[in-house]
JSON list of C-alpha atoms in Angstrom, two decimals:
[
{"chain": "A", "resi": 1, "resn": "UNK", "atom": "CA", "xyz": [12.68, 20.24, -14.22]},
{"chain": "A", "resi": 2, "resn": "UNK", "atom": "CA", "xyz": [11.93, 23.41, -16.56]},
{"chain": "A", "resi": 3, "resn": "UNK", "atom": "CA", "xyz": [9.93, 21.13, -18.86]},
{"chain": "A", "resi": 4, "resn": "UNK", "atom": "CA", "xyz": [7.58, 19.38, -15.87]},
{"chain": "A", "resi": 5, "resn": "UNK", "atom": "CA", "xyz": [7.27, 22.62, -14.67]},
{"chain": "A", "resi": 6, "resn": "UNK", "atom": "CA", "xyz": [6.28, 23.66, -17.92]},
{"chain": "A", "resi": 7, "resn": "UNK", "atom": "CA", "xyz": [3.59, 21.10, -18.20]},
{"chain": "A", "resi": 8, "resn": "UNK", "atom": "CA", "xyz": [2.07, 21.50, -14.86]},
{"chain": "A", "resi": 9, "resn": "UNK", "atom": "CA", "xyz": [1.95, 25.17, -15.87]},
{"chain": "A", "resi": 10, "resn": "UNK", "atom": "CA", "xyz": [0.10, 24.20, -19.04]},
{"chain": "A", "resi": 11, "resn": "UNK", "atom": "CA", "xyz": [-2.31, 22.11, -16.58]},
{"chain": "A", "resi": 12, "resn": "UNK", "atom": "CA", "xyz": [-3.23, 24.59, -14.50]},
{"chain": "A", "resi": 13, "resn": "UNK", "atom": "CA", "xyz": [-4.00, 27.03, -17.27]},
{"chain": "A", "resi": 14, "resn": "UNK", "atom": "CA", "xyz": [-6.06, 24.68, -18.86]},
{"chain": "A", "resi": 15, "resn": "UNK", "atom": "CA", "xyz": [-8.13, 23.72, -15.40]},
{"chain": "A", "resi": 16, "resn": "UNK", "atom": "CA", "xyz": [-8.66, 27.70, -15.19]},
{"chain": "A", "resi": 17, "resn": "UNK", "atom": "CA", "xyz": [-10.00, 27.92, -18.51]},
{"chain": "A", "resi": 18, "resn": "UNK", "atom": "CA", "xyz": [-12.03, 24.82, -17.96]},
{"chain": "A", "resi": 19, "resn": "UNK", "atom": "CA", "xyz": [-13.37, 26.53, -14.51]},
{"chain": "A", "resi": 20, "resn": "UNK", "atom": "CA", "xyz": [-13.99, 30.04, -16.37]},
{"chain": "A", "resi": 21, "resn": "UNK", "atom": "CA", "xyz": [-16.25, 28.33, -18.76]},
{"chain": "A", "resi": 22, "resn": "UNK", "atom": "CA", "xyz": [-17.87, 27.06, -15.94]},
{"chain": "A", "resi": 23, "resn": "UNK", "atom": "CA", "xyz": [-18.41, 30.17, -14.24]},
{"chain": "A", "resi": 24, "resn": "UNK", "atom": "CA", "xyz": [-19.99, 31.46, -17.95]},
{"chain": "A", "resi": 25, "resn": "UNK", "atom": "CA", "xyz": [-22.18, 29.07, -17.48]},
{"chain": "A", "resi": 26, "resn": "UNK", "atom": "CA", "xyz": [-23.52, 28.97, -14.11]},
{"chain": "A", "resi": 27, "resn": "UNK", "atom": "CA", "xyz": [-23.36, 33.18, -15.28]},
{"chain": "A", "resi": 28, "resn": "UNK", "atom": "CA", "xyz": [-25.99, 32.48, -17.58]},
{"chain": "A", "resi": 29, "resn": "UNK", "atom": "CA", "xyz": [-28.29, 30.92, -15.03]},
{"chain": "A", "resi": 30, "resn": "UNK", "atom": "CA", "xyz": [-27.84, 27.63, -16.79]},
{"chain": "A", "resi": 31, "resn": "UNK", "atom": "CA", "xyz": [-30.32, 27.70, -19.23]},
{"chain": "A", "resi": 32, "resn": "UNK", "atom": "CA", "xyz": [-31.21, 25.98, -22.01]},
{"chain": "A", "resi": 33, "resn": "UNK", "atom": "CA", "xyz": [-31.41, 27.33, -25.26]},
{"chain": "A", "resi": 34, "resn": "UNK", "atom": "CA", "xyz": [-28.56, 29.80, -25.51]},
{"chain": "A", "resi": 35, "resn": "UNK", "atom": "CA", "xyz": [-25.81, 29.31, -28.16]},
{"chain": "A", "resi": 36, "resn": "UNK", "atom": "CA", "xyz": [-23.05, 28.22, -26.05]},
{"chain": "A", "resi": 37, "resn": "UNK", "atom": "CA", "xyz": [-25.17, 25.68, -24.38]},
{"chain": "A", "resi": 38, "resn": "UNK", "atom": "CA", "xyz": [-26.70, 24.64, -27.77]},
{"chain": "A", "resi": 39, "resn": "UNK", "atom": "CA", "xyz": [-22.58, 24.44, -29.08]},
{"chain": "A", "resi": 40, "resn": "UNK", "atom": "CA", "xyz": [-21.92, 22.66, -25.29]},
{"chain": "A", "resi": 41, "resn": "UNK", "atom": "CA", "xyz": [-24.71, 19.97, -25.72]},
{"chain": "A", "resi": 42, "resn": "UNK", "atom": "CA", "xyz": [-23.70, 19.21, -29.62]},
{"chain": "A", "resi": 43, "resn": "UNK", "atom": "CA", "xyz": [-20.17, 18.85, -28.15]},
{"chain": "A", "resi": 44, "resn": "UNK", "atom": "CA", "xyz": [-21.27, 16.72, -25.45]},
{"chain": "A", "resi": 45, "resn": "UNK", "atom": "CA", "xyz": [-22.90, 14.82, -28.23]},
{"chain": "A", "resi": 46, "resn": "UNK", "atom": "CA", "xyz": [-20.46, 14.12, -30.72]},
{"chain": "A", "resi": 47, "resn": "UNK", "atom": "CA", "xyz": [-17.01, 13.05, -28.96]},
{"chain": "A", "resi": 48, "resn": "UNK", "atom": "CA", "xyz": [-15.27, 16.66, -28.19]},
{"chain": "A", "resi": 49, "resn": "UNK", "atom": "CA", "xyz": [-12.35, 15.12, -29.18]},
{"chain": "A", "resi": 50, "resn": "UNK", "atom": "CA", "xyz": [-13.09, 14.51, -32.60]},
{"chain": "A", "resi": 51, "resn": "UNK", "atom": "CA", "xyz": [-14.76, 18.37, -33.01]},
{"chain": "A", "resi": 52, "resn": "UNK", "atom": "CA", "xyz": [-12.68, 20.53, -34.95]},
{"chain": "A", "resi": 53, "resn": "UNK", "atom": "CA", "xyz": [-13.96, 23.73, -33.04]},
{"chain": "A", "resi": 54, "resn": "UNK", "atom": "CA", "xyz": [-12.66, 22.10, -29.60]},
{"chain": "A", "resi": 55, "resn": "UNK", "atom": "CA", "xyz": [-9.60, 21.18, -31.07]},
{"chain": "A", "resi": 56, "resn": "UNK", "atom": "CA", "xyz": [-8.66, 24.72, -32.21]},
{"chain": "A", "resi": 57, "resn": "UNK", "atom": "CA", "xyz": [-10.14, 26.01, -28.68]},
{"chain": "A", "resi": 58, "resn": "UNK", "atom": "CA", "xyz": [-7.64, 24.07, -27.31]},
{"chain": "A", "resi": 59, "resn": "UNK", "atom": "CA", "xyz": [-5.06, 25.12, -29.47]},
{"chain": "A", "resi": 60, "resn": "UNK", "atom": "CA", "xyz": [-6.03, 28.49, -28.50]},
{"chain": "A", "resi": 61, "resn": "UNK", "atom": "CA", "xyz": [-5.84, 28.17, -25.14]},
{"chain": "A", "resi": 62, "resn": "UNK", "atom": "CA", "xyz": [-2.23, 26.13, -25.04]},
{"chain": "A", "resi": 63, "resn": "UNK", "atom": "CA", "xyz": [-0.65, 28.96, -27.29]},
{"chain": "A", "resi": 64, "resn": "UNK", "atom": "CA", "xyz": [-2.13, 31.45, -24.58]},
{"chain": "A", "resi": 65, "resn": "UNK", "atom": "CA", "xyz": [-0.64, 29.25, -21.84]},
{"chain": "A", "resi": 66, "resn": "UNK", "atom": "CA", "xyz": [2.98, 29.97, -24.11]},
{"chain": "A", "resi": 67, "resn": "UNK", "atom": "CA", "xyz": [2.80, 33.49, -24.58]},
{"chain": "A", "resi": 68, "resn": "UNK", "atom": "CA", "xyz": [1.73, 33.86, -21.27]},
{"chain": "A", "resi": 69, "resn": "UNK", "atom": "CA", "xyz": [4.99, 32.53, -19.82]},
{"chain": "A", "resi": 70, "resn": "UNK", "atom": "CA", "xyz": [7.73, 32.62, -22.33]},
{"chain": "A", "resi": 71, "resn": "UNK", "atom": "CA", "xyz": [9.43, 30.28, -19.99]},
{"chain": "A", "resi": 72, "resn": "UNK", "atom": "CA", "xyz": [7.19, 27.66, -21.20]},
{"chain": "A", "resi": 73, "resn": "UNK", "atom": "CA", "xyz": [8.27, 28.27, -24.74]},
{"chain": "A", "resi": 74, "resn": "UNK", "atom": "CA", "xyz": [11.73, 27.85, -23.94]},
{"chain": "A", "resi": 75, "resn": "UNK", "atom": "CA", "xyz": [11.32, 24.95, -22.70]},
{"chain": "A", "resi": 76, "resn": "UNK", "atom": "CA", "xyz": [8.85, 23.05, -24.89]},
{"chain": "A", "resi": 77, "resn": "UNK", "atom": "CA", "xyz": [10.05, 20.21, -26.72]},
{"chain": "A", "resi": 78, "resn": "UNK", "atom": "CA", "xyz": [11.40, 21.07, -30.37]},
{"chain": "A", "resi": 79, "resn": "UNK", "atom": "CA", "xyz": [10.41, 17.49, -32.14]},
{"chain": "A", "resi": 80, "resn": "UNK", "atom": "CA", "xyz": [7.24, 15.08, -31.35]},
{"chain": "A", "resi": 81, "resn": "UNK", "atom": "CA", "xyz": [9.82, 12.27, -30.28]},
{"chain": "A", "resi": 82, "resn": "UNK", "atom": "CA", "xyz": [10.76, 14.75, -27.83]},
{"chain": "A", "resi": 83, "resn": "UNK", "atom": "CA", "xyz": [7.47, 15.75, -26.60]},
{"chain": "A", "resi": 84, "resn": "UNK", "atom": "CA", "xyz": [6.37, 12.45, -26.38]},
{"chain": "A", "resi": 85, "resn": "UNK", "atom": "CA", "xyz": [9.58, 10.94, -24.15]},
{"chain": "A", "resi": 86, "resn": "UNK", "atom": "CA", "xyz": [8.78, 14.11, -21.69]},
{"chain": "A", "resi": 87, "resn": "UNK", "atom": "CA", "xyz": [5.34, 13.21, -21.37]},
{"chain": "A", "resi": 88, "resn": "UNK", "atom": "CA", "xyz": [5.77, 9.73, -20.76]},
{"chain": "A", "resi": 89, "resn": "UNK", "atom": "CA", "xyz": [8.65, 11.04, -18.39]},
{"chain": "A", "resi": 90, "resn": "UNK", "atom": "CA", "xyz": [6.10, 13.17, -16.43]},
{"chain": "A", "resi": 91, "resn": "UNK", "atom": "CA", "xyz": [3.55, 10.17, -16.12]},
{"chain": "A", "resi": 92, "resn": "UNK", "atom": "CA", "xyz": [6.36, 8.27, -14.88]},
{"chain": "A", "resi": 93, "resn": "UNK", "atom": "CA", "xyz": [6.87, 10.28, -12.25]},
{"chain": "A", "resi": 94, "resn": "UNK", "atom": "CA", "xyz": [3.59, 10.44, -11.34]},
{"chain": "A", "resi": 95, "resn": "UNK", "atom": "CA", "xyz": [3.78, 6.84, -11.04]},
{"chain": "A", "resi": 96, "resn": "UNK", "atom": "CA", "xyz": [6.65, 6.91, -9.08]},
{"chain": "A", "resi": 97, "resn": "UNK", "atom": "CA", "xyz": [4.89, 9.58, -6.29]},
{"chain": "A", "resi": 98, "resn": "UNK", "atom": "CA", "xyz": [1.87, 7.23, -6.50]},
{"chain": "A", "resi": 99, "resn": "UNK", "atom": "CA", "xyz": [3.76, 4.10, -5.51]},
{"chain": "A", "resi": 100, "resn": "UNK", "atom": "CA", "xyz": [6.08, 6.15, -3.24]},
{"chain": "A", "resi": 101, "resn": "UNK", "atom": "CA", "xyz": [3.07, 7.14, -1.14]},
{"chain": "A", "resi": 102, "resn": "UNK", "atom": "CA", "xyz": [1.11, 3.36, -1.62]},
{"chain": "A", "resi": 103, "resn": "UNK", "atom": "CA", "xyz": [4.23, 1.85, 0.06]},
{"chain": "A", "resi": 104, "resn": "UNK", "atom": "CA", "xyz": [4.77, 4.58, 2.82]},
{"chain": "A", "resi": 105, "resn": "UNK", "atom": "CA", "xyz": [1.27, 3.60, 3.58]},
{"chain": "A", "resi": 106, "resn": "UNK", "atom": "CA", "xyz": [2.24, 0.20, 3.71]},
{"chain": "A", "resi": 107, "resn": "UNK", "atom": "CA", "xyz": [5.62, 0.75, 6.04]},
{"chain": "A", "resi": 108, "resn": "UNK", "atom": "CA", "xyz": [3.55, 2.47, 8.25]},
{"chain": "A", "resi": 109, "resn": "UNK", "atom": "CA", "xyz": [1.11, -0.28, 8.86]},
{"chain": "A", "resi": 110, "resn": "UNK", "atom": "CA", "xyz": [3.87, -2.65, 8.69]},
{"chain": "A", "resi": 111, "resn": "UNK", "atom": "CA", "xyz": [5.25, -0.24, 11.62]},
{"chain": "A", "resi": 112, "resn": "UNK", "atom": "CA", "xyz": [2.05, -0.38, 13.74]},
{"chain": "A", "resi": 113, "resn": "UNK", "atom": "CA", "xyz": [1.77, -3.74, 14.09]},
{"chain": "A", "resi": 114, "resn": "UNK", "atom": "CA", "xyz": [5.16, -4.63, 14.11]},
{"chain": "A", "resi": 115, "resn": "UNK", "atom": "CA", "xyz": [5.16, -4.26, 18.42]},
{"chain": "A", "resi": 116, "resn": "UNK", "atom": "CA", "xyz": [1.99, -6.06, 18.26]},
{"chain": "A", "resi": 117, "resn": "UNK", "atom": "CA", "xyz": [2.54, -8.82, 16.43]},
{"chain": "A", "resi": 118, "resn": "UNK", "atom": "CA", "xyz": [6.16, -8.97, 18.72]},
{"chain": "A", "resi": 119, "resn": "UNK", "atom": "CA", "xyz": [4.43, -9.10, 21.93]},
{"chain": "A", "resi": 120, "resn": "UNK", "atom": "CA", "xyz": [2.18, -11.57, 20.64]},
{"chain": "A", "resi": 121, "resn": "UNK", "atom": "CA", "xyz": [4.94, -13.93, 19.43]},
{"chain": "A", "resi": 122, "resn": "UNK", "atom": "CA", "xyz": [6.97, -13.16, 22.61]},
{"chain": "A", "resi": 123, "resn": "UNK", "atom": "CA", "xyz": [3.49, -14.17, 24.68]},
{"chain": "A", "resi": 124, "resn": "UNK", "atom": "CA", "xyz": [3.29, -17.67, 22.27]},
{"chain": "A", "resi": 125, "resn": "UNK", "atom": "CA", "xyz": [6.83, -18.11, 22.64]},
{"chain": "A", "resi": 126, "resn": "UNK", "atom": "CA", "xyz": [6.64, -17.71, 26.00]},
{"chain": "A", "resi": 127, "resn": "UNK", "atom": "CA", "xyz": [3.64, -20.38, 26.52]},
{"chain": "A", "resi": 128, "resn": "UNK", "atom": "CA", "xyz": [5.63, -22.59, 24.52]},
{"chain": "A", "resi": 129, "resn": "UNK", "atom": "CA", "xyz": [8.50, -22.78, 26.68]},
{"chain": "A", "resi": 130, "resn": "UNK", "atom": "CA", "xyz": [5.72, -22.87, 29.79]},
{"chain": "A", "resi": 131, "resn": "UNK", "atom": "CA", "xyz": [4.41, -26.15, 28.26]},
{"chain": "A", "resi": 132, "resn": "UNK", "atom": "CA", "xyz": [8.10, -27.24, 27.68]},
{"chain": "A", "resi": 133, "resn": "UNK", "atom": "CA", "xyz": [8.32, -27.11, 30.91]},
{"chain": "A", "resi": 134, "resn": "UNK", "atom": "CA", "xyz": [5.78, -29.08, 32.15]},
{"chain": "A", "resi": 135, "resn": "UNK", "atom": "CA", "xyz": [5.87, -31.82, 29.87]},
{"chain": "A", "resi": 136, "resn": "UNK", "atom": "CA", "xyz": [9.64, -32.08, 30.77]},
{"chain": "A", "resi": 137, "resn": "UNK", "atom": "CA", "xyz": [8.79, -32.21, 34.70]},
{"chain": "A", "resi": 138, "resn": "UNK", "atom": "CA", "xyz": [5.86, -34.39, 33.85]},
{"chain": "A", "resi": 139, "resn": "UNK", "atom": "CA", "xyz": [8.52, -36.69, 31.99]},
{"chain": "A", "resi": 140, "resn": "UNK", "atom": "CA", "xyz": [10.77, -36.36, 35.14]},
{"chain": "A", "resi": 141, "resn": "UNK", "atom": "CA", "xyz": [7.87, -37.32, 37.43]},
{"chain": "A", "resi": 142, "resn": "UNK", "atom": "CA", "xyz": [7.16, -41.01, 35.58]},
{"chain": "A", "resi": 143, "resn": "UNK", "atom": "CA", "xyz": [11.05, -41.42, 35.42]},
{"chain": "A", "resi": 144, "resn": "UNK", "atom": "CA", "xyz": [10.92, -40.89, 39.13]},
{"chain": "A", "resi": 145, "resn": "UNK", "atom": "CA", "xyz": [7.66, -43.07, 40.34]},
{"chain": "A", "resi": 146, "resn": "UNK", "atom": "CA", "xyz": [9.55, -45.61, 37.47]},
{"chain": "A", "resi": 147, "resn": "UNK", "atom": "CA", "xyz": [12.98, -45.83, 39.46]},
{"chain": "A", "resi": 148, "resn": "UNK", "atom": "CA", "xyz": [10.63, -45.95, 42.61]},
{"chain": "A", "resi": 149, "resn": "UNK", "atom": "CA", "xyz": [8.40, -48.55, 41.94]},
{"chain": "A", "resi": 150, "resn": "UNK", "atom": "CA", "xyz": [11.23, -50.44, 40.22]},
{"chain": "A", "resi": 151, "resn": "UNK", "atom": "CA", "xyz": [13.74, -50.34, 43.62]},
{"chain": "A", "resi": 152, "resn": "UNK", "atom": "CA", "xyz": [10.47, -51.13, 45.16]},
{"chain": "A", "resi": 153, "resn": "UNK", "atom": "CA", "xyz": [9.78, -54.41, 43.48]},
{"chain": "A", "resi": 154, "resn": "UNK", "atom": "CA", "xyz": [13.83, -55.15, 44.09]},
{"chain": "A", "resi": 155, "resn": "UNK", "atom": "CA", "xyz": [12.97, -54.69, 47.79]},
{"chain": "A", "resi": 156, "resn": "UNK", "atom": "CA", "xyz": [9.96, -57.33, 48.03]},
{"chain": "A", "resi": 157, "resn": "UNK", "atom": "CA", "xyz": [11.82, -59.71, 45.66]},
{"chain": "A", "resi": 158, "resn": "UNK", "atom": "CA", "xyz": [15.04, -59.45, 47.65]},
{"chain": "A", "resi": 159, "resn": "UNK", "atom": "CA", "xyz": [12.85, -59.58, 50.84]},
{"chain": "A", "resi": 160, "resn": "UNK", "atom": "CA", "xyz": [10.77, -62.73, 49.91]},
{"chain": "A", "resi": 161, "resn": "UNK", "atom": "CA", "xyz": [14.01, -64.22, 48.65]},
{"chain": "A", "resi": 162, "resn": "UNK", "atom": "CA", "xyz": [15.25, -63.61, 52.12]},
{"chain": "A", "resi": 163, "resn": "UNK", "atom": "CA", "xyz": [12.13, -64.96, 53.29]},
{"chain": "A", "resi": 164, "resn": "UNK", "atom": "CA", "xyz": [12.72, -68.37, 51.56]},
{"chain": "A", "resi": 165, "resn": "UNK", "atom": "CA", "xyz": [16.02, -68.82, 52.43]},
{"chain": "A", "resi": 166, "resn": "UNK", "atom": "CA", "xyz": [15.26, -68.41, 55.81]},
{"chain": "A", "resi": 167, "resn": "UNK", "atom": "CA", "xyz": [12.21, -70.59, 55.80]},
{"chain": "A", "resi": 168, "resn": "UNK", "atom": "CA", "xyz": [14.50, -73.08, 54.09]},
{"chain": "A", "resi": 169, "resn": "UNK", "atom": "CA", "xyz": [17.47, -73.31, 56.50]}
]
């Protein structure tokens, strides 16, 4: 915890340092042709990175940041190896926030339309058992006028039989 508090602390000295350069710029009234916006635009030009003068600024400013707060000292990392793992450690945990908050985003939206999707699927459900129930009664109803019409046939056989065998005698 010391050490990603370290490094935050080393990021936030770096953003004011950043921001006070800023501010001795916009000072100047942002013209042209002074010597720190002549050395700003040949950094600009060549890759800052590779500029040895921005590279000792840098410097500069982290061993400020560690004198600063000898806190920050105490807890910096005593090999490269070490320095490295804790700095992958920190992005890692970055990570970890970001995709904490991505799928909190996501259970909540899950969570709003969790009762709507229900009640819809309770409504189709519900219209499915609706037409259920009228094909069954539908099904019923030709069973019925079936038995119906079938006794009724029986009848006017059974009666013309009756018929015949009276005509007959």
């Amino acid at each position: 915890a010391a050490s990603t508090a370290s490094l935050a602390a080393m990021k936030a000295e770096m953003r004011r340092e950043r921001e006070r350069e800023e501010r001795r710029y916009s000072a100047g009234g942002g013209k042209k042709g002074s010597a720190s916006d002549d050395a700003d635009a040949a950094s600009d030009a060549s890759d800052s990175e590779s500029d040895p003068a921005d590279a000792e600024d840098e410097l500069e400013a982290l061993t400020e940041a560690l004198n600063a707060a000898p806190e920050l000292r105490a807890a910096a990392p005593t090999c490269e190896v070490d320095g490295e793992i804790l700095a992958l450690q920190y992005e890692l945990l970055w990570q970890t926030q970001a995709n904490r908050s991505a799928l909190l985003d996501a259970l909540g939206r899950v969570r709003d339309k969790v009762d709507e999707e229900g009640a819809h699927f309770a409504r189709v459900e519900g219209e499915h058992a609706e037409a259920g129930g009228y094909v069954a009664k539908t099904r019923e109803v030709r069973r019925v006028q079936k038995r119906e019409k079938r006794e009724a046939d029986q009848r006017l056989a059974l009666e013309r039989a009756a018929a015949a065998a009276a005509a007959s005698s």
